[in-house]
Every structure is written in C-alpha cells, then in structure tokens.
mmCIF file of C-alpha atoms and ligand atoms in Angstrom:
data_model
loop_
_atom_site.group_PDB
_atom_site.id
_atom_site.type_symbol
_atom_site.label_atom_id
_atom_site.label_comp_id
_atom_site.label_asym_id
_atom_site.label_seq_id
_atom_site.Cartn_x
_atom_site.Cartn_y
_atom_site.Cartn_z
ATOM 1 C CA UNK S 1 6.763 119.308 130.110
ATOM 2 C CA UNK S 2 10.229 120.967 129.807
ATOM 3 C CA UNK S 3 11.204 124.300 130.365
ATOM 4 C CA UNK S 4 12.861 125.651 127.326
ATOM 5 C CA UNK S 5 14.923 129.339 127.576
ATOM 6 C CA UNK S 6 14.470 131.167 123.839
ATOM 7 C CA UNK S 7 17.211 134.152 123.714
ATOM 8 C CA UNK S 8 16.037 136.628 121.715
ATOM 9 C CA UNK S 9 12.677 135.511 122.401
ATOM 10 C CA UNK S 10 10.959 138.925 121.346
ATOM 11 C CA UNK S 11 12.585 138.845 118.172
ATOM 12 C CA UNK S 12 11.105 137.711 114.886
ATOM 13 C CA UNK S 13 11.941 134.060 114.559
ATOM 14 C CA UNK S 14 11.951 133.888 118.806
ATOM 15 C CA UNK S 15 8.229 134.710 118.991
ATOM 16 C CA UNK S 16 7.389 132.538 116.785
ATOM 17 C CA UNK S 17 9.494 129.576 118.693
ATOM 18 C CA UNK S 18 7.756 130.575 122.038
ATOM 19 C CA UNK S 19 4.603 131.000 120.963
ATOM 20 C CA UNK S 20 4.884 126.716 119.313
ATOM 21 C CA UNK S 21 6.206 125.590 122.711
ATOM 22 C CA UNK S 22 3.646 127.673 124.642
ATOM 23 C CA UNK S 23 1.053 125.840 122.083
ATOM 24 C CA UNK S 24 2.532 122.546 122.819
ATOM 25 C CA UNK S 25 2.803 123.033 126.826
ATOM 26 C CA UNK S 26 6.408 123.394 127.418
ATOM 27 C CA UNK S 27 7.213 126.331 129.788
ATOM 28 C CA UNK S 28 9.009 129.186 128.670
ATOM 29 C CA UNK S 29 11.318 132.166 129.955
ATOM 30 C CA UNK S 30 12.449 134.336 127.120
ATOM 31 C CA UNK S 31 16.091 136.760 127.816
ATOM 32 C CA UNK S 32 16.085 139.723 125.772
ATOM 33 C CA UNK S 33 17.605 143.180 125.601
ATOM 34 C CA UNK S 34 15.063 144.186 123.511
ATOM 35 C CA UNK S 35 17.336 145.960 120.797
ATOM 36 C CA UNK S 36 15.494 144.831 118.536
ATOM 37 C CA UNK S 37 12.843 142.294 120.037
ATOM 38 C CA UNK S 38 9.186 144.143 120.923
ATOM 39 C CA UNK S 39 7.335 143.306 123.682
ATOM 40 C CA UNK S 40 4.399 143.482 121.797
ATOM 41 C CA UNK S 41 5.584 140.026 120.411
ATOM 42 C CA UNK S 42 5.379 138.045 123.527
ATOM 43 C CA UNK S 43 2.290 136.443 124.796
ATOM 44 C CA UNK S 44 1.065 137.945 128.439
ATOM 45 C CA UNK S 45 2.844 136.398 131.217
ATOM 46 C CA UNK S 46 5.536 134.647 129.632
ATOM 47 C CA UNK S 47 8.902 134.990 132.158
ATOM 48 C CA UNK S 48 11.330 137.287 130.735
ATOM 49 C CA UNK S 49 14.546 137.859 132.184
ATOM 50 C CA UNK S 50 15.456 141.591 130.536
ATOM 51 C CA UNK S 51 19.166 141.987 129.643
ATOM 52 C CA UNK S 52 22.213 141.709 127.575
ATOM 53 C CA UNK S 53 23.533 138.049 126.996
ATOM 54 C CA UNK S 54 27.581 139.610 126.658
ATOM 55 C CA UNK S 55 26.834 141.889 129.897
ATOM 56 C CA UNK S 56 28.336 139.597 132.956
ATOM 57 C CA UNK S 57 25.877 137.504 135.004
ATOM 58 C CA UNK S 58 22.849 137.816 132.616
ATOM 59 C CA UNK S 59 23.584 134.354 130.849
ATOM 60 C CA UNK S 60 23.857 133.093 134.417
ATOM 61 C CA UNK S 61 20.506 134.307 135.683
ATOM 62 C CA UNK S 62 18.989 133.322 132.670
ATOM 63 C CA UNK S 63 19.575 129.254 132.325
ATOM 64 C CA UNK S 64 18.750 128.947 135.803
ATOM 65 C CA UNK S 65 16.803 125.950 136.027
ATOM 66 C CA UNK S 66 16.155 125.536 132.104
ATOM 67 C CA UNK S 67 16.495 122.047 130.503
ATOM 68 C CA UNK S 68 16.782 123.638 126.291
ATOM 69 C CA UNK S 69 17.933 126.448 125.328
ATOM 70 C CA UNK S 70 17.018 127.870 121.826
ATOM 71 C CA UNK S 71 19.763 130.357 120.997
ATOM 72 C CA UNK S 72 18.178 133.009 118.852
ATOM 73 C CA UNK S 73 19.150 135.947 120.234
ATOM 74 C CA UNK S 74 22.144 138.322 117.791
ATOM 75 C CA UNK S 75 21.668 141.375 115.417
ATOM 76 C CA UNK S 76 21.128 139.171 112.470
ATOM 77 C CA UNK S 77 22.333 141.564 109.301
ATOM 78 C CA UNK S 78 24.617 141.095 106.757
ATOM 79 C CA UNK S 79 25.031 144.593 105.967
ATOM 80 C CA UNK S 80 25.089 146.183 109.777
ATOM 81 C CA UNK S 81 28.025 143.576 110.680
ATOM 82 C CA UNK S 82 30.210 145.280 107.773
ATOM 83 C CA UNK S 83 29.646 148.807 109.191
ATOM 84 C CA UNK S 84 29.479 148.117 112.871
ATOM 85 C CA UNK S 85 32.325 144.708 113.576
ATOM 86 C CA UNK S 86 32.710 145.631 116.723
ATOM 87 C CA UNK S 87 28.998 145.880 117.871
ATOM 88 C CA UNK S 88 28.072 143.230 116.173
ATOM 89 C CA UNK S 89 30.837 140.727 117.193
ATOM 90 C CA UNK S 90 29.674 141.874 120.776
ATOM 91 C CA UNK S 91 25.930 140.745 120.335
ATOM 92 C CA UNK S 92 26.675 137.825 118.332
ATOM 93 C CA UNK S 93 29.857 136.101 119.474
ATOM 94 C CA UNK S 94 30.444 137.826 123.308
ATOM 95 C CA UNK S 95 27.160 136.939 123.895
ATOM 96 C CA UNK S 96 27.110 133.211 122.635
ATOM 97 C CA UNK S 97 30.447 132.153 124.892
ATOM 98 C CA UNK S 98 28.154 133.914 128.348
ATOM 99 C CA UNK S 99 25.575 131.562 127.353
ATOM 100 C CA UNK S 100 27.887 128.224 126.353
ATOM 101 C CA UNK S 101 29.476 128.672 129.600
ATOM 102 C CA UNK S 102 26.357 129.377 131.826
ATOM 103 C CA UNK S 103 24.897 126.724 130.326
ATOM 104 C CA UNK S 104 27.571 124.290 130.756
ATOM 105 C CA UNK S 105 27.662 125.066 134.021
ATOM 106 C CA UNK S 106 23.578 125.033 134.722
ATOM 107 C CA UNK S 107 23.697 121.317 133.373
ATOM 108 C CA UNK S 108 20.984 122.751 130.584
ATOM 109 C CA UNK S 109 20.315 119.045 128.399
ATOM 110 C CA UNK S 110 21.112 120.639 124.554
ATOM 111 C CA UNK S 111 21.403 124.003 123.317
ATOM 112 C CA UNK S 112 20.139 124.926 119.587
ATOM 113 C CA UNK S 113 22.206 127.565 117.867
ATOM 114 C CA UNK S 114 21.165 129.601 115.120
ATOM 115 C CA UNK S 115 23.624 129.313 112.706
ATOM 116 C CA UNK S 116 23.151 131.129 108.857
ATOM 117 C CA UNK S 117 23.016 130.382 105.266
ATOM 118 C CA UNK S 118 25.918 132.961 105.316
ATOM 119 C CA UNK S 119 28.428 130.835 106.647
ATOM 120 C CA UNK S 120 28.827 129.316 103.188
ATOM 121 C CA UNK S 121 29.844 132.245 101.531
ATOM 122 C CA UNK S 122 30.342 133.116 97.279
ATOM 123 C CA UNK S 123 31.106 129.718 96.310
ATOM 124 C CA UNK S 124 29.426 128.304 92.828
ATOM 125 C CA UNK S 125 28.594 125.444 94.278
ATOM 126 C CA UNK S 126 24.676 124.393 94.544
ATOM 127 C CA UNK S 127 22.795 123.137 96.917
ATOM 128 C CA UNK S 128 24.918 124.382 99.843
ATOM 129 C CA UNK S 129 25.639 121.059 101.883
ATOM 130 C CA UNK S 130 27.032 120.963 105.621
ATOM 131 C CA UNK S 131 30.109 119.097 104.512
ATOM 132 C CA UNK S 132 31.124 122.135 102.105
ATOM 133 C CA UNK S 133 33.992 124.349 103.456
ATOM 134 C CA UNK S 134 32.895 127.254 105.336
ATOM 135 C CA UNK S 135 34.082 130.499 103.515
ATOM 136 C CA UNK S 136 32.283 133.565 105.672
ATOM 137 C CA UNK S 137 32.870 136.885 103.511
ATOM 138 C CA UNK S 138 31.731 139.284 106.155
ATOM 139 C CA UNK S 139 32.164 140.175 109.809
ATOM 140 C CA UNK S 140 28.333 138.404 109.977
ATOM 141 C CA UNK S 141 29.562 135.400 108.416
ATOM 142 C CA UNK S 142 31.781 134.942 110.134
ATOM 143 C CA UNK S 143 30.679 136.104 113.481
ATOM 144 C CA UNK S 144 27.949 132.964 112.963
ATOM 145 C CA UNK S 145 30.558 130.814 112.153
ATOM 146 C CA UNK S 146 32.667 131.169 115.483
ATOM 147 C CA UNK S 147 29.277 130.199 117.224
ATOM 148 C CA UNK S 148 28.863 127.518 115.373
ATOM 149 C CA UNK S 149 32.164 126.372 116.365
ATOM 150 C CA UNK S 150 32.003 127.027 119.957
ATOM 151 C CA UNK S 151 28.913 124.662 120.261
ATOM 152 C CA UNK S 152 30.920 122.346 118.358
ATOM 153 C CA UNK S 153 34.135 122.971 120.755
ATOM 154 C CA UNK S 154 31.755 122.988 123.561
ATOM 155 C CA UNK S 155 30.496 118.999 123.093
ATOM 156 C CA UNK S 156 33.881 117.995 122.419
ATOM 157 C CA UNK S 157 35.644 119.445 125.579
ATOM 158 C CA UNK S 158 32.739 119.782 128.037
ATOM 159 C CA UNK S 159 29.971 117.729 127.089
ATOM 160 C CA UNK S 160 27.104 119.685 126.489
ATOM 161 C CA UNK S 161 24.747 119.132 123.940
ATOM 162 C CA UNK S 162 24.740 121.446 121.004
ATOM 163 C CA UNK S 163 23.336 121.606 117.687
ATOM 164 C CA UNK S 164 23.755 124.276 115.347
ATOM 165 C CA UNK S 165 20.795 124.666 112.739
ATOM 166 C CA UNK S 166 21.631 126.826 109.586
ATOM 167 C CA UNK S 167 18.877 129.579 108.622
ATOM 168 C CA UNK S 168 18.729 130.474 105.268
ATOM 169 C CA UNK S 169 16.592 133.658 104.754
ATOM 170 C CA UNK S 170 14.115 133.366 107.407
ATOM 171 C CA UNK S 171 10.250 135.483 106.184
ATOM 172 C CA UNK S 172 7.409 135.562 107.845
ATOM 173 C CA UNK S 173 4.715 137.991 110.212
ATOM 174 C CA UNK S 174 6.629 139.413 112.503
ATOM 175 C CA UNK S 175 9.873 140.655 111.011
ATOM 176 C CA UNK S 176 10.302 144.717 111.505
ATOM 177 C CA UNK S 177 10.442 146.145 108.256
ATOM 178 C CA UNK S 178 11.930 149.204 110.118
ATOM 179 C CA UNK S 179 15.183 149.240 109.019
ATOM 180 C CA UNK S 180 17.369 149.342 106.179
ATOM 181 C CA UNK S 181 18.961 145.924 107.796
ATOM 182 C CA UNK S 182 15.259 144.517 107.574
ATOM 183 C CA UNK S 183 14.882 141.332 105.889
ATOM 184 C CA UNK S 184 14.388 141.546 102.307
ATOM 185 C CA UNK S 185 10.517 140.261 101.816
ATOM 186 C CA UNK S 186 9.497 142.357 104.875
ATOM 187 C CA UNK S 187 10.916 145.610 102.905
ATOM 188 C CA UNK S 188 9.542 144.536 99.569
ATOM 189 C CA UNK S 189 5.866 144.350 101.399
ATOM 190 C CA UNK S 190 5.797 147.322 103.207
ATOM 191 C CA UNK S 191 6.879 149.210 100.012
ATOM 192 C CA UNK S 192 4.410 147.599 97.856
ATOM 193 C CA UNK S 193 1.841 147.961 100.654
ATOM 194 C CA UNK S 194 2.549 151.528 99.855
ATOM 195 C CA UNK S 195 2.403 152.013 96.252
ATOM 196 C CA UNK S 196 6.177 152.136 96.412
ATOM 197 C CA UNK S 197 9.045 150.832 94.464
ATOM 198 C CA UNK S 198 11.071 148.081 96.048
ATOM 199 C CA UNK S 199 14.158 148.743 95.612
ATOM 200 C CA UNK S 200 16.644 146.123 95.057
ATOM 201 C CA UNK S 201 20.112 146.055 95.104
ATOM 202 C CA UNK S 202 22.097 145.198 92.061
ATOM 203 C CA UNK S 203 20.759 143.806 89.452
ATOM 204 C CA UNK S 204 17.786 141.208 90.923
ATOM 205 C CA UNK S 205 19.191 138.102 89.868
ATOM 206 C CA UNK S 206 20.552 136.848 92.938
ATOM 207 C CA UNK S 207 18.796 133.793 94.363
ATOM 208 C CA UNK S 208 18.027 132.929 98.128
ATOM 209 C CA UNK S 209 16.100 129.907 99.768
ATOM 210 C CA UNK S 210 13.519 131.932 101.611
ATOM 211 C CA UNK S 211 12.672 129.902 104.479
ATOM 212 C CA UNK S 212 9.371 130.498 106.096
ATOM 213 C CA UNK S 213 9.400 131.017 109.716
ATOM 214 C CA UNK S 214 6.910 128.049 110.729
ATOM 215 C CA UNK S 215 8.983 125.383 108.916
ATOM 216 C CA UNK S 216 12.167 126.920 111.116
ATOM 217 C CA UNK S 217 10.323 126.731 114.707
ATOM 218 C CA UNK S 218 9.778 123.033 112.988
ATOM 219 C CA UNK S 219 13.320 122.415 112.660
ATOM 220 C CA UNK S 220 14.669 124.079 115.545
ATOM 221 C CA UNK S 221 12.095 122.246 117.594
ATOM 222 C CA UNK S 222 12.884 118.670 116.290
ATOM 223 C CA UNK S 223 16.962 119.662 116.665
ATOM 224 C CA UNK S 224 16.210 120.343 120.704
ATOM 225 C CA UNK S 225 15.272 116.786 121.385
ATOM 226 C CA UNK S 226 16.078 114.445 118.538
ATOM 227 C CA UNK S 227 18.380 111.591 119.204
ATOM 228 C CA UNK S 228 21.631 111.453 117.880
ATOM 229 C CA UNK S 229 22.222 115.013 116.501
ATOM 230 C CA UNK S 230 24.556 116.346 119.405
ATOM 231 C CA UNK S 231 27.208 118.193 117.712
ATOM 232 C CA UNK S 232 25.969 118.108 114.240
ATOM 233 C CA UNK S 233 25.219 120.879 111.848
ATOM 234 C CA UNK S 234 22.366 120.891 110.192
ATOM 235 C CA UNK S 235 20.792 123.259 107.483
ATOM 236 C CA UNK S 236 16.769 124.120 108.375
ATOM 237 C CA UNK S 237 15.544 125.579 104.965
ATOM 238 C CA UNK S 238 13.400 125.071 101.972
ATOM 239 C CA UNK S 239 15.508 123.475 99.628
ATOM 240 C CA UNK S 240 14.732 125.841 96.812
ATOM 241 C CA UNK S 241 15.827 128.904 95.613
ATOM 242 C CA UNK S 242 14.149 131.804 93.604
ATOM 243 C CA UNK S 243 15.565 135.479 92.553
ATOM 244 C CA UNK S 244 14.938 138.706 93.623
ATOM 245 C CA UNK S 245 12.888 139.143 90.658
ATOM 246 C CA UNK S 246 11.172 137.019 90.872
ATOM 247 C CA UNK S 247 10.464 137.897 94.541
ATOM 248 C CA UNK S 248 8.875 141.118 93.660
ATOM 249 C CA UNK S 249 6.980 139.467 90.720
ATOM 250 C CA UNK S 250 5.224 137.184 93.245
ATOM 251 C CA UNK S 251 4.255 139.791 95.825
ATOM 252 C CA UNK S 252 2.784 142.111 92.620
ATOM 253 C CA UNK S 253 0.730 138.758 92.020
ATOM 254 C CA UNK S 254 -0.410 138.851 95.654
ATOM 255 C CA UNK S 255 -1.222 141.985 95.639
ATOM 256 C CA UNK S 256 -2.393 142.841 92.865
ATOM 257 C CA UNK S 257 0.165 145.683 92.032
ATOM 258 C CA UNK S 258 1.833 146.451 89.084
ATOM 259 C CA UNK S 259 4.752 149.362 90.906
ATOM 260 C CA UNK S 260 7.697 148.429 89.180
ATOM 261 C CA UNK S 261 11.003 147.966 91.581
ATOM 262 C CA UNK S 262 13.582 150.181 91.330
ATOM 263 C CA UNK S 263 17.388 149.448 91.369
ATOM 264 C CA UNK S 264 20.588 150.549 93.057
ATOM 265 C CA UNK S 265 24.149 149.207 93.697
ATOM 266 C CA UNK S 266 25.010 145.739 94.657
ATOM 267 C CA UNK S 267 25.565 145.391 98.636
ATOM 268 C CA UNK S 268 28.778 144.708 100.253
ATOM 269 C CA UNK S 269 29.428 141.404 101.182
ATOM 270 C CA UNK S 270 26.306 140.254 99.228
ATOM 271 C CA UNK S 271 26.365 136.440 98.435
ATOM 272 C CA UNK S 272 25.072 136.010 94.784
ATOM 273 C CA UNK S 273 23.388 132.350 94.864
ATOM 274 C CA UNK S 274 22.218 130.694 98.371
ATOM 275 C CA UNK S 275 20.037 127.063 97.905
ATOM 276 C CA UNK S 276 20.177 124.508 100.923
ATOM 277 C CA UNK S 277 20.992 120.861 100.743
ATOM 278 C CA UNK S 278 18.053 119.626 103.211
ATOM 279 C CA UNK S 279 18.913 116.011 102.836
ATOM 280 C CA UNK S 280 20.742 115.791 106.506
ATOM 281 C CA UNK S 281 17.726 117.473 108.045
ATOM 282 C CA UNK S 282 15.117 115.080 106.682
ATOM 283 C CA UNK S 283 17.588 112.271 107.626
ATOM 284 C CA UNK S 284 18.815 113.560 111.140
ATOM 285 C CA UNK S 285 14.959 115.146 112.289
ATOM 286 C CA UNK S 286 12.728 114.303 110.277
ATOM 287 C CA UNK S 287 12.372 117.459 109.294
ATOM 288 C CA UNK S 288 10.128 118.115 106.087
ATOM 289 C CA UNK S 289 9.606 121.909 104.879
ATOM 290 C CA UNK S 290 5.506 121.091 104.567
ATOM 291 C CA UNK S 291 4.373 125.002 104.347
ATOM 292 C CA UNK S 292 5.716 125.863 100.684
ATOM 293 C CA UNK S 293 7.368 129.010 99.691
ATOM 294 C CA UNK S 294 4.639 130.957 98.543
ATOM 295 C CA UNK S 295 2.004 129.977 101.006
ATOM 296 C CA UNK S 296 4.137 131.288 102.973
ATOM 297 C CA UNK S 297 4.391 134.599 101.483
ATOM 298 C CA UNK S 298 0.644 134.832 101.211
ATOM 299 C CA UNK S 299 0.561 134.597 104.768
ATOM 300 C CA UNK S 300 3.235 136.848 105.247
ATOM 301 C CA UNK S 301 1.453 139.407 103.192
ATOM 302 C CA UNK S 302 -1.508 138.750 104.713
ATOM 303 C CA UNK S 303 -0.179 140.206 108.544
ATOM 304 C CA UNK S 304 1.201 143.171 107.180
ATOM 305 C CA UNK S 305 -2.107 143.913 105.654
ATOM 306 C CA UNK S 306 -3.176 143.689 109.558
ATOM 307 C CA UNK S 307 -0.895 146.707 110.246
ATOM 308 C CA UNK S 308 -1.789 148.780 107.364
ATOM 309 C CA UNK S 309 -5.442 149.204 107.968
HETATM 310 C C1 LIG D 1 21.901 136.777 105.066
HETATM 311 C C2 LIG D 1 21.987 135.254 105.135
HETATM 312 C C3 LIG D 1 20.842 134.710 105.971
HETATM 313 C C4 LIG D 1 20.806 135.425 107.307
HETATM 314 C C5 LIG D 1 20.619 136.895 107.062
HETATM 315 C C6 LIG D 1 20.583 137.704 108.326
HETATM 316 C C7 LIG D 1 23.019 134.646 103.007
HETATM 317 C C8 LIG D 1 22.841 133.938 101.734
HETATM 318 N N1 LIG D 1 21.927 134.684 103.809
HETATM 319 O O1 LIG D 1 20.819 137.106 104.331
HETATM 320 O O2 LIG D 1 21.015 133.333 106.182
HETATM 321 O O3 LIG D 1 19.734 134.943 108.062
HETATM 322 O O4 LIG D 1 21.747 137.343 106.344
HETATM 323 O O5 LIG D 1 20.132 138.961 108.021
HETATM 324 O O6 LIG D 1 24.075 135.117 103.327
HETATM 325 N N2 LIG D 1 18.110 143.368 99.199
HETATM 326 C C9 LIG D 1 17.552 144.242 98.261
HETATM 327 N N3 LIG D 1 16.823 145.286 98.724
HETATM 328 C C10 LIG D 1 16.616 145.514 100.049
HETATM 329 C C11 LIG D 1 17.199 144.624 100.990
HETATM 330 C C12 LIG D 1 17.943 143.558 100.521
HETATM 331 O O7 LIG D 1 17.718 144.081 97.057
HETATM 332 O O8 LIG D 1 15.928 146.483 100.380
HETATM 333 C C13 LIG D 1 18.869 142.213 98.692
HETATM 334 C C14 LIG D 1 20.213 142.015 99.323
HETATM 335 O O9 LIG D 1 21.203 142.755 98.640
HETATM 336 C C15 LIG D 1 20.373 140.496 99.144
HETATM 337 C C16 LIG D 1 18.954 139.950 99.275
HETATM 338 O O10 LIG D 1 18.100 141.062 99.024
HETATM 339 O O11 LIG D 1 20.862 140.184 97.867
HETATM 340 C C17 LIG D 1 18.628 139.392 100.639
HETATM 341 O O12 LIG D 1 19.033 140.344 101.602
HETATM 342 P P1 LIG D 1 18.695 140.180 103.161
HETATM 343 O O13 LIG D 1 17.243 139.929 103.337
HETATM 344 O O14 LIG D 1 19.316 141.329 103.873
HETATM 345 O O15 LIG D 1 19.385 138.821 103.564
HETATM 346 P P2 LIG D 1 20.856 138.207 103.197
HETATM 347 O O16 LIG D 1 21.915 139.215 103.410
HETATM 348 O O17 LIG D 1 20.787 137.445 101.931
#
C-alpha cells in the first residue's frame, strides 16, 4: 500500500483517479480548492487537505508524508486561459512550481503531471508524437507546457521523479457541463438531454481524440510506478480521432434524437486536427486504450441520464 496525493482530486478526471486507487487499496488524501472540484465527487472519508496549491504553505501541508503524487489539479480550458492569462497562469503554472518544490523537498518517489493534447498546437502533422516540436497557441497551451518543463527541469537538477502524461480530450461521468468552458461531449449531452441544439463552433469538421476517462486513470496509474519512465513524456489517449460531426451524430444514435446542432463562430485559439501517437505509451507502460471510444460515450450518456430523471 502507498499513499498517493491526487491535486484536484474533486475534479472530473481526479475522482475518477481516487476512486481506482481507493478500489485497489492505496491510501489517498486529495488537495483541492474546490473552484471547480465538488465534494459530492469524493467518496466519504477520504483526507482532504482544502486549499489553493499557488497560496504559500498549502503544497507543503499537502505532500506531507505522500509517496505519488498525481498532479491533476488546474482550470483546464482552452478558451478561459485566452480571456483570463493571468488567473489562469496562477492556477496552472504558480501552482505546479508550490508543488515541484514541496515535493522535492518531502522526498515524494514520482510525481505524474497532467500535461495536454494542446501543447502540440495547429500543426498538419498526424498522429501527434512526443518527439514533435511543441508549438502552444494559447495562454493554456502554453501554461501546460511550462509544467511540463518544470517536471522535466525538476529530474534533471534535483532528482525527483516526474512524468508528464499528455491528455487529449478527456469525456466521461463526471465532467460539469456547467459552463461554457465545459468539455465539449458533456455540453453536447446535456443539450441533447434537453431537446436542444448543440451548438458547435465553426464549422464541425475539426477532429479530436476523445479520450475516455477510465483508459486515463489507466495511464496515469501505470506512469506513477512504471520503471524507466522518469522524465519522459508520454501521450495517454485513444489513438483515434473523429469530428465534431460526427460527435453529435453518435450521441443522436444514442439517444435516439434527431435535434439538429446549430452553428456559430470558430473559437479562439481552437486547434483544427488533434490524433495521438500512442506508440510510446504502449511501449513505456503498457498502456492499451481497452474501453473504445464509443463505449465510452454510451456510458457517459448513460450518467447524465442519472441526473436528468
Ligand atoms: C483542449 C485540449 C485538451 C485539453 C482541453 C482542456 C486540444 C486539441 N485539446 O481541448 O487536451 O484537455 O483543452 O479543456 O487542444 N466546441 C463546440 N461547442 C461547444 C464547446 C466546444 O463546438 O459548446 C468545440 C471547440 O471549439 C473545439 C472542440 O469542440 O473545437 C473541443 O473543445 P473543448 O472540449 O473545449 O476542448 P479543446 O479546446 O479541444
């Protein structure tokens, strides 16, 4: 048994990893400011230390005694990073340096960091592969990018063990379809759910590697304790890639709904194509994406269905 801290551990994809090491035995504390973590998402009596990761001494108090530490915690939007740099930079590089260093200097064994998909940027270039030149195109971007490269830094100079493991487009129950931030297939539900047009922006033919959120705890898991990966890189994803059309075309299916989407203007910053190279994963961890794409979405559809009724 190890005792594992998840930051951000009331958040979507943080649940999920401390509900799969609660599962598995492993002891838990969870550090959250609870921006935009519930409470609701963590199990009864898991230890929570409550607070801001950039705030002074909260990084501290947290590592105490841990031997992982899953780094999941940041405001994890494209869009809210280009109106709000300064915030944003705060949550998601302020607060990554508070933990490096409190981890350093609590001995922890290997931090994970949550890199993104984003860190790629525009380029034409398919599958994305960890080799490729990093090209962020947005305060988020590029925000992830830094904290990538402080874990990197942070092995070089001091020693500890880091791994960075690139999300691209993370779905699955749990992600807040309460904002316009939201992730895209939780907004696409709800408004379905609701005899409502999704509404996409531009013109739908953008393509993403949806990732669903049980093959990430997978990854991130396998990244904590494999041997050899210190330092590394490594994208956790599907390997696939399908439109936004497409997207809405499958979640009709599910549903059995025929509300056509409606469109607006492209986003700022938006990436057009996004498809993972998962080669170094399945080399590096083992790693194999084994719940496809759209079982995925049919269990993602079926939890919101649990809030709707
Ligand atoms: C990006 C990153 C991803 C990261 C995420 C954090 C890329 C390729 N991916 O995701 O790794 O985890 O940020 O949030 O950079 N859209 C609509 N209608 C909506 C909402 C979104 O059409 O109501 C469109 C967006 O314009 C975009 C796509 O759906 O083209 C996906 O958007 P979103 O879910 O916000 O994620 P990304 O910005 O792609």
């Amino acid at each position: 048994m190890s005792v594992y801290l998840v930051t951000g551990g009331a958040g979507f994809i943080g649940s999920h990893l401390v509900e799969a090491l609660l599962k598995r035995g492993d002891q838990v504390r969870v550090v959250d400011n609870f921006s935009t973590g519930k409470r609701g998402n963590l199990p009864a009596g898991v230890d929570v230390v409550e607070g801001d990761l950039a705030d002074d001494g909260v990084a501290v108090r947290a590592v105490v005694g841990c031997d992982y530490v899953l780094h999941q915690a940041a405001i994890p939007s494209v869009p809210r990073s280009v109106k709000d740099p300064l915030g944003t930079h705060r949550a998601n590089v302020d607060g990554t340096m508070q933990l490096l260093v409190a981890s350093r200097d609590a001995g922890v064994k290997r931090l994970v960091f949550a890199g993104s998909s984003s860190t790629y940027g525009n380029s034409a270039v398919l599958p994305k592969r960890e080799d490729m030149r990093p090209a962020p195109i947005t305060p988020y971007a590029l925000q992830k990018y830094i904290g990538e490269q402080y874990c990197h830094f942070f092995t070089s100079l001091y020693g500890l063990e880091t791994v960075t493991t690139r999300y691209f487009n993370v779905f699955g129950p749990r992600q807040a379809p309460d904002s316009p931030y939201s992730g895209v297939i939780s907004l696409f539900i709800k408004a379905l759910l609701a005899g409502q047009s999704p509404l996409i922006h531009g013109d739908g033919r953008q393509t993403r590697d949806f990732t669903y959120v049980a093959n990430v705890v997978d990854g991130v898991l396998r990244a904590a304790t494999a041997e050899g990966v210190s330092g590394e890189v490594i994208n956790v994803a599907t390997g696939g890639r399908i439109s936004l059309l497409e997207l809405v075309r499958a979640i009709q299916l599910i549903l059995g709904s025929n509300k056509a989407p409606a469109f607006d203007g492209a986003r700022e910053g938006d990436v057009k194509d996004s498809q993972a190279d998962i080669f170094k994963a399945r080399k590096m961890l083992g790693y194999d994406p084994t719940v496809p794409f759209e079982d995925g979405l049919r269990q993602t559809v079926a939890w919101f269905k649990t809030l709707s009724v």
